[in-house]
Amino acid sequence: MKKATSLSELGITDDISKAFFRPIQSAAPPSPSKRRTKVSVIGAGNVGMAIAQTILTQDLVDELALVDAKPDKLRGEMLDLQHAAAFLPRTRIFADTDYAITASSDLCIITAGARQIPGESRLDLLQRNLDLFRIIVPPLAKYSPEALLLVVSNPVDVLTYIAWKLSGFPPNRVIGSGTNLDSSRFRFLLADHLEVNAQDVQAYMVGEHGDSSVALWSSISVGGVPVLGSLERHQIEYEEGVLEKIRKAVVESAYEVIQLKGYTSWAIGYSVASLARSLLRDQRRIHPVSLLAKGFYGIDEEKEVFLSLPAQLGRGGVLGVASVHLTEEEAKRLRCSADTLWEIQQKLGI
């Protein structure tokens, strides 16, 4: 891909820098231990560019590489971001259709994916995404063998499993964005109703990303106060049906955005940027992300499925899974999702 126009191409030599800066005598070379942080985003669509833009504005990386199959669209997005250099932290931005540009990435974020065709079955869609991931994942693993893989493409749980299989990476280094955004929507809905800041609400959605996600009601707290326990102490009645309505409202909120504007982008951009921050800066924060869930909450050890569970994230990827209490009904629904995903994965032939 053609690079952005440089001053040297316009006839200005590199010697011009000498007119602006006087060299320091006997200066020591840069420290060999100095390291630059690099993130690659695969897919320059609405989601990929929202993620890239949010990562840039939050000053999370030194280098950002963009990869997409459409060279003109890709170059346009790269130039658009580069032209904002005066308003952003200093980040080198590259773009190419060649995966070699992702070499030595610390984190590779996959947003590319095939969209469902009307009348197409879920299995057919997955098969097309499997074919696409066969093109994407092996080069990423080749050029950045020590990287973390973060899958955002949907259906995220199965595609994270596919990325794990194709990369050959250990499971702790392959993560799906999972229900991190679902949980944010959940927290917003509760915070809006209670008129508090969403950052003071602790609430998790776990399990399969989508319609069958599980709301962990017993884990909800506001300012450290358990919500259900507080309701019971104040003898405020609530019904299971009401709780289920709230869960469905969280799930349907994404569909509402898609119906109104055609796609979701900004929320997933902030969600993935928060995951990138926790991973790259070794913050060890807890996020509900899609991870290899076999052996947790009664999920069969033989079923290699990825589901969202509250996980501690750091530079090594998934560092551990929080021991969150699940009711028997919640655990049952989690195992049901695992069974469904495992059945689908068995048909992919990977």
mmCIF file of C-alpha atoms in Angstrom:
data_model
loop_
_atom_site.group_PDB
_atom_site.id
_atom_site.type_symbol
_atom_site.label_atom_id
_atom_site.label_comp_id
_atom_site.label_asym_id
_atom_site.label_seq_id
_atom_site.Cartn_x
_atom_site.Cartn_y
_atom_site.Cartn_z
ATOM 1 C CA MET A 1 0.000 0.000 0.000
ATOM 2 C CA LYS A 2 1.196 3.502 -0.810
ATOM 3 C CA LYS A 3 2.441 5.379 2.233
ATOM 4 C CA ALA A 4 1.158 8.777 3.273
ATOM 5 C CA THR A 5 2.897 11.652 1.479
ATOM 6 C CA SER A 6 6.078 12.635 3.326
ATOM 7 C CA LEU A 7 8.026 15.909 3.154
ATOM 8 C CA SER A 8 10.948 14.090 1.511
ATOM 9 C CA GLU A 9 8.650 13.142 -1.378
ATOM 10 C CA LEU A 10 7.800 16.830 -1.746
ATOM 11 C CA GLY A 11 11.474 17.771 -2.164
ATOM 12 C CA ILE A 12 12.413 18.672 1.419
ATOM 13 C CA THR A 13 15.543 16.827 2.575
ATOM 14 C CA ASP A 14 16.097 15.247 5.979
ATOM 15 C CA ASP A 15 18.791 17.879 6.653
ATOM 16 C CA ILE A 16 16.047 20.387 7.468
ATOM 17 C CA SER A 17 15.889 19.015 11.020
ATOM 18 C CA LYS A 18 19.336 20.478 11.668
ATOM 19 C CA ALA A 19 17.842 23.942 11.298
ATOM 20 C CA PHE A 20 15.517 23.286 14.213
ATOM 21 C CA PHE A 21 17.584 21.192 16.638
ATOM 22 C CA ARG A 22 21.147 21.536 17.789
ATOM 23 C CA PRO A 23 22.674 18.120 18.601
ATOM 24 C CA ILE A 24 23.968 17.409 22.091
ATOM 25 C CA GLN A 25 27.634 16.555 22.179
ATOM 26 C CA SER A 26 28.626 13.042 23.348
ATOM 27 C CA ALA A 27 24.967 12.032 23.749
ATOM 28 C CA ALA A 28 24.414 8.458 24.866
ATOM 29 C CA PRO A 29 22.353 6.231 22.551
ATOM 30 C CA PRO A 30 18.770 5.350 23.557
ATOM 31 C CA SER A 31 18.479 2.745 26.305
ATOM 32 C CA PRO A 32 18.223 -0.772 24.822
ATOM 33 C CA SER A 33 15.558 -1.551 27.421
ATOM 34 C CA LYS A 34 13.235 1.122 26.060
ATOM 35 C CA ARG A 35 10.258 -0.627 24.494
ATOM 36 C CA ARG A 36 7.396 0.565 22.352
ATOM 37 C CA THR A 37 3.858 -0.766 22.726
ATOM 38 C CA LYS A 38 2.180 -1.858 19.509
ATOM 39 C CA VAL A 39 -1.432 -2.789 18.799
ATOM 40 C CA SER A 40 -2.811 -4.117 15.523
ATOM 41 C CA VAL A 41 -6.481 -3.828 14.579
ATOM 42 C CA ILE A 42 -7.721 -6.241 11.942
ATOM 43 C CA GLY A 43 -10.757 -4.842 10.139
ATOM 44 C CA ALA A 44 -11.260 -1.158 9.282
ATOM 45 C CA GLY A 45 -15.039 -1.175 9.485
ATOM 46 C CA ASN A 46 -17.173 0.840 11.894
ATOM 47 C CA VAL A 47 -16.220 -1.295 14.902
ATOM 48 C CA GLY A 48 -12.524 -1.544 14.074
ATOM 49 C CA MET A 49 -12.155 2.196 13.546
ATOM 50 C CA ALA A 50 -14.127 3.059 16.706
ATOM 51 C CA ILE A 51 -11.699 0.832 18.628
ATOM 52 C CA ALA A 52 -8.664 2.359 16.912
ATOM 53 C CA GLN A 53 -9.880 5.908 17.527
ATOM 54 C CA THR A 54 -10.609 5.246 21.209
ATOM 55 C CA ILE A 55 -7.242 3.573 21.771
ATOM 56 C CA LEU A 56 -5.522 6.567 20.174
ATOM 57 C CA THR A 57 -7.351 9.199 22.220
ATOM 58 C CA GLN A 58 -6.620 7.296 25.434
ATOM 59 C CA ASP A 59 -2.873 7.215 24.659
ATOM 60 C CA LEU A 60 -2.559 3.450 25.084
ATOM 61 C CA VAL A 61 -0.016 2.681 22.362
ATOM 62 C CA ASP A 62 3.097 3.970 20.631
ATOM 63 C CA GLU A 63 2.338 2.228 17.340
ATOM 64 C CA LEU A 64 -0.995 1.333 15.752
ATOM 65 C CA ALA A 65 -1.247 -0.942 12.714
ATOM 66 C CA LEU A 66 -4.444 -1.281 10.696
ATOM 67 C CA VAL A 67 -5.160 -4.205 8.358
ATOM 68 C CA ASP A 68 -8.083 -4.612 5.980
ATOM 69 C CA ALA A 69 -8.807 -6.313 2.657
ATOM 70 C CA LYS A 70 -9.962 -3.030 1.027
ATOM 71 C CA PRO A 71 -6.845 -0.941 0.261
ATOM 72 C CA ASP A 72 -8.607 2.329 -0.634
ATOM 73 C CA LYS A 73 -10.839 2.291 2.442
ATOM 74 C CA LEU A 74 -7.820 1.374 4.575
ATOM 75 C CA ARG A 75 -5.627 4.165 3.238
ATOM 76 C CA GLY A 76 -8.439 6.661 3.726
ATOM 77 C CA GLU A 77 -8.922 5.658 7.360
ATOM 78 C CA MET A 78 -5.172 5.793 8.012
ATOM 79 C CA LEU A 79 -4.827 9.268 6.508
ATOM 80 C CA ASP A 80 -7.876 10.521 8.390
ATOM 81 C CA LEU A 81 -6.292 9.462 11.684
ATOM 82 C CA GLN A 82 -2.820 10.714 10.742
ATOM 83 C CA HIS A 83 -4.237 14.144 9.914
ATOM 84 C CA ALA A 84 -5.391 14.423 13.539
ATOM 85 C CA ALA A 85 -1.785 14.111 14.761
ATOM 86 C CA ALA A 86 -1.756 17.642 16.177
ATOM 87 C CA PHE A 87 -4.636 16.780 18.494
ATOM 88 C CA LEU A 88 -3.472 13.333 19.634
ATOM 89 C CA PRO A 89 -0.642 11.819 21.667
ATOM 90 C CA ARG A 90 2.303 10.932 19.416
ATOM 91 C CA THR A 91 1.438 7.551 17.937
ATOM 92 C CA ARG A 92 2.823 6.122 14.707
ATOM 93 C CA ILE A 93 -0.027 4.857 12.542
ATOM 94 C CA PHE A 94 0.482 2.309 9.784
ATOM 95 C CA ALA A 95 -1.907 0.537 7.450
ATOM 96 C CA ASP A 96 -1.558 -2.228 4.893
ATOM 97 C CA THR A 97 -3.329 -5.221 3.416
ATOM 98 C CA ASP A 98 -0.180 -7.252 4.183
ATOM 99 C CA TYR A 99 -0.139 -8.826 7.651
ATOM 100 C CA ALA A 100 3.609 -8.274 7.895
ATOM 101 C CA ILE A 101 2.761 -4.778 9.122
ATOM 102 C CA THR A 102 1.501 -6.347 12.384
ATOM 103 C CA ALA A 103 4.949 -7.770 13.250
ATOM 104 C CA SER A 104 5.955 -7.541 16.929
ATOM 105 C CA SER A 105 2.494 -6.527 18.128
ATOM 106 C CA ASP A 106 1.731 -6.743 21.828
ATOM 107 C CA LEU A 107 -1.992 -7.038 21.158
ATOM 108 C CA CYS A 108 -3.876 -8.027 18.011
ATOM 109 C CA ILE A 109 -7.567 -7.089 17.937
ATOM 110 C CA ILE A 110 -9.710 -8.939 15.388
ATOM 111 C CA THR A 111 -12.887 -7.146 14.330
ATOM 112 C CA ALA A 112 -13.210 -8.531 10.790
ATOM 113 C CA GLY A 113 -16.041 -10.969 10.174
ATOM 114 C CA ALA A 114 -18.596 -12.117 7.640
ATOM 115 C CA ARG A 115 -22.113 -10.711 8.005
ATOM 116 C CA GLN A 116 -25.121 -12.972 7.989
ATOM 117 C CA ILE A 117 -26.974 -13.231 4.695
ATOM 118 C CA PRO A 118 -30.796 -13.296 4.912
ATOM 119 C CA GLY A 119 -31.910 -16.917 5.146
ATOM 120 C CA GLU A 120 -28.428 -18.137 6.032
ATOM 121 C CA SER A 121 -28.109 -20.580 8.927
ATOM 122 C CA ARG A 122 -25.879 -19.837 11.918
ATOM 123 C CA LEU A 123 -23.678 -22.789 10.990
ATOM 124 C CA ASP A 124 -23.205 -21.516 7.419
ATOM 125 C CA LEU A 125 -22.233 -18.097 8.778
ATOM 126 C CA LEU A 126 -19.752 -19.696 11.147
ATOM 127 C CA GLN A 127 -18.251 -21.717 8.320
ATOM 128 C CA ARG A 128 -17.668 -18.540 6.294
ATOM 129 C CA ASN A 129 -16.092 -16.882 9.332
ATOM 130 C CA LEU A 130 -13.911 -19.949 9.862
ATOM 131 C CA ASP A 131 -12.629 -19.578 6.290
ATOM 132 C CA LEU A 132 -11.937 -15.884 6.964
ATOM 133 C CA PHE A 133 -10.124 -16.617 10.229
ATOM 134 C CA ARG A 134 -7.918 -19.154 8.412
ATOM 135 C CA ILE A 135 -6.631 -16.140 6.455
ATOM 136 C CA ILE A 136 -6.335 -13.800 9.446
ATOM 137 C CA VAL A 137 -5.095 -15.744 12.461
ATOM 138 C CA PRO A 138 -2.066 -17.748 11.216
ATOM 139 C CA PRO A 139 -0.225 -14.634 9.903
ATOM 140 C CA LEU A 140 -0.867 -12.814 13.173
ATOM 141 C CA ALA A 141 0.594 -15.746 15.106
ATOM 142 C CA LYS A 142 3.541 -15.895 12.689
ATOM 143 C CA TYR A 143 4.488 -12.222 12.881
ATOM 144 C CA SER A 144 3.692 -11.724 16.596
ATOM 145 C CA PRO A 145 4.218 -15.078 18.343
ATOM 146 C CA GLU A 146 4.209 -13.472 21.805
ATOM 147 C CA ALA A 147 1.116 -11.324 21.280
ATOM 148 C CA LEU A 148 -2.265 -11.425 22.971
ATOM 149 C CA LEU A 149 -5.231 -12.080 20.678
ATOM 150 C CA LEU A 150 -8.474 -10.242 21.392
ATOM 151 C CA VAL A 151 -11.459 -11.331 19.288
ATOM 152 C CA VAL A 152 -14.348 -8.883 18.869
ATOM 153 C CA SER A 153 -16.006 -10.368 15.764
ATOM 154 C CA ASN A 154 -19.357 -12.098 16.268
ATOM 155 C CA PRO A 155 -20.384 -14.738 17.178
ATOM 156 C CA VAL A 156 -17.532 -13.938 19.529
ATOM 157 C CA ASP A 157 -17.463 -17.094 21.690
ATOM 158 C CA VAL A 158 -17.120 -19.578 18.837
ATOM 159 C CA LEU A 159 -14.754 -17.308 16.902
ATOM 160 C CA THR A 160 -12.522 -16.978 19.970
ATOM 161 C CA TYR A 161 -12.384 -20.776 20.116
ATOM 162 C CA ILE A 162 -11.487 -20.827 16.400
ATOM 163 C CA ALA A 163 -8.768 -18.181 16.903
ATOM 164 C CA TRP A 164 -7.318 -20.245 19.760
ATOM 165 C CA LYS A 165 -7.202 -23.383 17.640
ATOM 166 C CA LEU A 166 -5.719 -21.659 14.585
ATOM 167 C CA SER A 167 -3.122 -19.647 16.523
ATOM 168 C CA GLY A 168 -1.682 -22.459 18.601
ATOM 169 C CA PHE A 169 -1.394 -19.945 21.461
ATOM 170 C CA PRO A 170 -1.938 -20.966 25.083
ATOM 171 C CA PRO A 171 -5.573 -20.293 26.079
ATOM 172 C CA ASN A 172 -4.740 -17.484 28.507
ATOM 173 C CA ARG A 173 -3.465 -15.391 25.573
ATOM 174 C CA VAL A 174 -6.628 -15.720 23.447
ATOM 175 C CA ILE A 175 -9.574 -13.671 24.727
ATOM 176 C CA GLY A 176 -12.988 -12.704 23.405
ATOM 177 C CA SER A 177 -14.593 -9.346 24.182
ATOM 178 C CA GLY A 178 -17.536 -11.440 25.397
ATOM 179 C CA THR A 179 -19.997 -9.802 27.765
ATOM 180 C CA ASN A 180 -17.785 -6.885 28.790
ATOM 181 C CA LEU A 181 -20.065 -4.512 26.872
ATOM 182 C CA ASP A 182 -23.233 -6.364 27.965
ATOM 183 C CA SER A 183 -22.137 -5.796 31.561
ATOM 184 C CA SER A 184 -21.593 -2.095 30.870
ATOM 185 C CA ARG A 185 -25.126 -1.838 29.484
ATOM 186 C CA PHE A 186 -26.363 -3.669 32.570
ATOM 187 C CA ARG A 187 -24.550 -1.234 34.873
ATOM 188 C CA PHE A 188 -25.853 1.767 32.922
ATOM 189 C CA LEU A 189 -29.454 0.585 33.191
ATOM 190 C CA LEU A 190 -29.159 0.049 36.957
ATOM 191 C CA ALA A 191 -27.267 3.320 37.490
ATOM 192 C CA ASP A 192 -29.775 5.295 35.455
ATOM 193 C CA HIS A 193 -32.660 3.914 37.500
ATOM 194 C CA LEU A 194 -30.920 4.461 40.851
ATOM 195 C CA GLU A 195 -29.499 7.857 39.785
ATOM 196 C CA VAL A 196 -25.905 6.988 40.627
ATOM 197 C CA ASN A 197 -22.684 6.895 38.633
ATOM 198 C CA ALA A 198 -22.333 3.675 36.607
ATOM 199 C CA GLN A 199 -18.765 3.320 37.903
ATOM 200 C CA ASP A 200 -20.212 2.781 41.391
ATOM 201 C CA VAL A 201 -22.354 -0.127 40.186
ATOM 202 C CA GLN A 202 -20.843 -3.616 40.240
ATOM 203 C CA ALA A 203 -22.785 -6.004 38.014
ATOM 204 C CA TYR A 204 -21.865 -8.830 35.659
ATOM 205 C CA MET A 205 -23.422 -10.503 32.662
ATOM 206 C CA VAL A 206 -21.716 -13.829 31.966
ATOM 207 C CA GLY A 207 -22.060 -16.836 29.687
ATOM 208 C CA GLU A 208 -22.647 -16.740 25.955
ATOM 209 C CA HIS A 209 -22.591 -13.277 24.413
ATOM 210 C CA GLY A 210 -26.076 -12.580 23.136
ATOM 211 C CA ASP A 211 -29.623 -13.601 23.903
ATOM 212 C CA SER A 212 -28.709 -16.392 26.358
ATOM 213 C CA SER A 213 -26.371 -14.308 28.538
ATOM 214 C CA VAL A 214 -26.783 -14.757 32.298
ATOM 215 C CA ALA A 215 -27.223 -11.851 34.719
ATOM 216 C CA LEU A 216 -25.560 -12.522 38.081
ATOM 217 C CA TRP A 217 -28.119 -10.893 40.347
ATOM 218 C CA SER A 218 -26.508 -11.994 43.587
ATOM 219 C CA SER A 219 -23.296 -10.168 42.621
ATOM 220 C CA ILE A 220 -24.890 -6.737 42.028
ATOM 221 C CA SER A 221 -23.801 -4.022 44.406
ATOM 222 C CA VAL A 222 -24.029 -0.230 44.469
ATOM 223 C CA GLY A 223 -21.323 1.552 46.396
ATOM 224 C CA GLY A 224 -20.434 -1.798 47.975
ATOM 225 C CA VAL A 225 -24.009 -2.466 49.123
ATOM 226 C CA PRO A 226 -25.459 -5.751 47.775
ATOM 227 C CA VAL A 227 -28.660 -4.824 45.932
ATOM 228 C CA LEU A 228 -30.793 -7.914 46.546
ATOM 229 C CA GLY A 229 -29.771 -8.083 50.203
ATOM 230 C CA SER A 230 -30.673 -4.425 50.652
ATOM 231 C CA LEU A 231 -34.108 -4.978 49.089
ATOM 232 C CA GLU A 232 -34.775 -7.886 51.421
ATOM 233 C CA ARG A 233 -33.657 -5.937 54.509
ATOM 234 C CA HIS A 234 -36.015 -3.091 53.617
ATOM 235 C CA GLN A 235 -38.776 -5.589 52.834
ATOM 236 C CA ILE A 236 -39.063 -4.355 49.256
ATOM 237 C CA GLU A 237 -40.675 -7.024 47.135
ATOM 238 C CA TYR A 238 -39.346 -7.983 43.750
ATOM 239 C CA GLU A 239 -40.238 -10.777 41.371
ATOM 240 C CA GLU A 240 -38.015 -13.055 39.314
ATOM 241 C CA GLY A 241 -40.031 -12.012 36.272
ATOM 242 C CA VAL A 242 -39.014 -8.392 36.805
ATOM 243 C CA LEU A 243 -35.352 -9.371 36.985
ATOM 244 C CA GLU A 244 -35.698 -11.303 33.732
ATOM 245 C CA LYS A 245 -37.278 -8.258 32.071
ATOM 246 C CA ILE A 246 -34.248 -6.201 33.066
ATOM 247 C CA ARG A 247 -31.899 -8.843 31.619
ATOM 248 C CA LYS A 248 -33.834 -8.859 28.342
ATOM 249 C CA ALA A 249 -33.745 -5.058 28.217
ATOM 250 C CA VAL A 250 -29.947 -5.230 28.429
ATOM 251 C CA VAL A 251 -29.785 -7.740 25.570
ATOM 252 C CA GLU A 252 -32.280 -5.840 23.415
ATOM 253 C CA SER A 253 -30.513 -2.514 23.891
ATOM 254 C CA ALA A 254 -27.924 -3.559 21.304
ATOM 255 C CA TYR A 255 -30.642 -4.423 18.798
ATOM 256 C CA GLU A 256 -32.220 -1.016 19.373
ATOM 257 C CA VAL A 257 -28.978 0.756 18.502
ATOM 258 C CA ILE A 258 -28.587 -1.357 15.356
ATOM 259 C CA GLN A 259 -32.168 -0.645 14.340
ATOM 260 C CA LEU A 260 -31.722 3.098 14.836
ATOM 261 C CA LYS A 261 -28.264 3.706 13.328
ATOM 262 C CA GLY A 262 -27.506 0.461 11.485
ATOM 263 C CA TYR A 263 -24.610 -0.739 13.648
ATOM 264 C CA THR A 264 -22.980 -0.365 17.047
ATOM 265 C CA SER A 265 -19.551 1.239 17.317
ATOM 266 C CA TRP A 266 -18.809 3.752 20.092
ATOM 267 C CA ALA A 267 -19.711 1.565 23.064
ATOM 268 C CA ILE A 268 -17.739 -1.407 21.754
ATOM 269 C CA GLY A 269 -14.857 0.984 21.034
ATOM 270 C CA TYR A 270 -14.729 2.083 24.668
ATOM 271 C CA SER A 271 -15.284 -1.484 25.888
ATOM 272 C CA VAL A 272 -12.361 -2.895 23.915
ATOM 273 C CA ALA A 273 -10.133 0.066 24.832
ATOM 274 C CA SER A 274 -10.795 -0.716 28.512
ATOM 275 C CA LEU A 275 -9.720 -4.324 27.893
ATOM 276 C CA ALA A 276 -6.616 -3.138 26.032
ATOM 277 C CA ARG A 277 -5.685 -0.859 28.925
ATOM 278 C CA SER A 278 -6.024 -3.647 31.493
ATOM 279 C CA LEU A 279 -3.959 -6.006 29.349
ATOM 280 C CA LEU A 280 -1.186 -3.695 28.148
ATOM 281 C CA ARG A 281 -0.696 -1.871 31.441
ATOM 282 C CA ASP A 282 -0.962 -5.021 33.541
ATOM 283 C CA GLN A 283 -3.731 -3.458 35.600
ATOM 284 C CA ARG A 284 -5.133 -6.813 36.796
ATOM 285 C CA ARG A 285 -8.685 -5.507 36.656
ATOM 286 C CA ILE A 286 -11.699 -7.821 36.538
ATOM 287 C CA HIS A 287 -13.585 -7.976 33.256
ATOM 288 C CA PRO A 288 -16.234 -10.454 32.076
ATOM 289 C CA VAL A 289 -14.548 -11.762 28.917
ATOM 290 C CA SER A 290 -14.796 -14.903 26.827
ATOM 291 C CA LEU A 291 -12.203 -17.434 27.948
ATOM 292 C CA LEU A 292 -11.655 -21.181 27.912
ATOM 293 C CA ALA A 293 -14.339 -22.136 30.428
ATOM 294 C CA LYS A 294 -13.986 -25.905 30.695
ATOM 295 C CA GLY A 295 -13.925 -27.056 34.309
ATOM 296 C CA PHE A 296 -15.618 -23.930 35.677
ATOM 297 C CA TYR A 297 -19.069 -24.144 37.302
ATOM 298 C CA GLY A 298 -19.579 -27.754 36.302
ATOM 299 C CA ILE A 299 -18.728 -27.345 32.606
ATOM 300 C CA ASP A 300 -17.344 -30.647 31.346
ATOM 301 C CA GLU A 301 -13.525 -30.748 31.151
ATOM 302 C CA GLU A 302 -13.774 -32.297 27.688
ATOM 303 C CA LYS A 303 -15.809 -29.406 26.277
ATOM 304 C CA GLU A 304 -13.395 -26.775 25.035
ATOM 305 C CA VAL A 305 -15.785 -23.854 24.889
ATOM 306 C CA PHE A 306 -15.208 -20.144 25.393
ATOM 307 C CA LEU A 307 -17.736 -18.336 27.588
ATOM 308 C CA SER A 308 -17.614 -15.080 29.508
ATOM 309 C CA LEU A 309 -16.630 -15.228 33.163
ATOM 310 C CA PRO A 310 -15.243 -12.443 35.400
ATOM 311 C CA ALA A 311 -11.499 -12.668 34.761
ATOM 312 C CA GLN A 312 -8.429 -10.868 36.024
ATOM 313 C CA LEU A 313 -6.570 -9.397 33.041
ATOM 314 C CA GLY A 314 -2.936 -8.347 32.796
ATOM 315 C CA ARG A 315 0.071 -8.410 30.511
ATOM 316 C CA GLY A 316 -0.065 -12.212 30.469
ATOM 317 C CA GLY A 317 -3.682 -12.235 29.304
ATOM 318 C CA VAL A 318 -6.148 -14.058 31.552
ATOM 319 C CA LEU A 319 -4.430 -14.335 34.938
ATOM 320 C CA GLY A 320 -7.313 -15.959 36.811
ATOM 321 C CA VAL A 321 -11.080 -16.292 37.085
ATOM 322 C CA ALA A 322 -12.899 -14.626 39.975
ATOM 323 C CA SER A 323 -14.729 -17.002 42.306
ATOM 324 C CA VAL A 324 -18.119 -15.372 41.849
ATOM 325 C CA HIS A 325 -21.095 -17.111 43.470
ATOM 326 C CA LEU A 326 -23.593 -18.513 40.979
ATOM 327 C CA THR A 327 -26.986 -19.833 41.958
ATOM 328 C CA GLU A 328 -27.794 -23.325 40.752
ATOM 329 C CA GLU A 329 -30.111 -21.844 38.108
ATOM 330 C CA GLU A 330 -27.378 -19.503 36.853
ATOM 331 C CA ALA A 331 -24.840 -22.334 36.716
ATOM 332 C CA LYS A 332 -27.371 -24.519 34.898
ATOM 333 C CA ARG A 333 -27.921 -21.865 32.228
ATOM 334 C CA LEU A 334 -24.160 -21.484 31.865
ATOM 335 C CA ARG A 335 -23.743 -25.229 31.309
ATOM 336 C CA CYS A 336 -26.621 -25.197 28.816
ATOM 337 C CA SER A 337 -24.855 -22.515 26.766
ATOM 338 C CA ALA A 338 -21.640 -24.537 26.916
ATOM 339 C CA ASP A 339 -23.442 -27.614 25.589
ATOM 340 C CA THR A 340 -24.945 -25.628 22.701
ATOM 341 C CA LEU A 341 -21.615 -24.068 21.732
ATOM 342 C CA TRP A 342 -19.804 -27.400 21.951
ATOM 343 C CA GLU A 343 -22.371 -29.008 19.679
ATOM 344 C CA ILE A 344 -21.885 -26.250 17.099
ATOM 345 C CA GLN A 345 -18.101 -26.426 17.312
ATOM 346 C CA GLN A 346 -18.136 -30.154 16.676
ATOM 347 C CA LYS A 347 -19.706 -29.464 13.270
ATOM 348 C CA LEU A 348 -16.987 -27.052 12.160
ATOM 349 C CA GLY A 349 -14.347 -29.713 11.648
ATOM 350 C CA ILE A 350 -11.532 -27.750 13.223
#
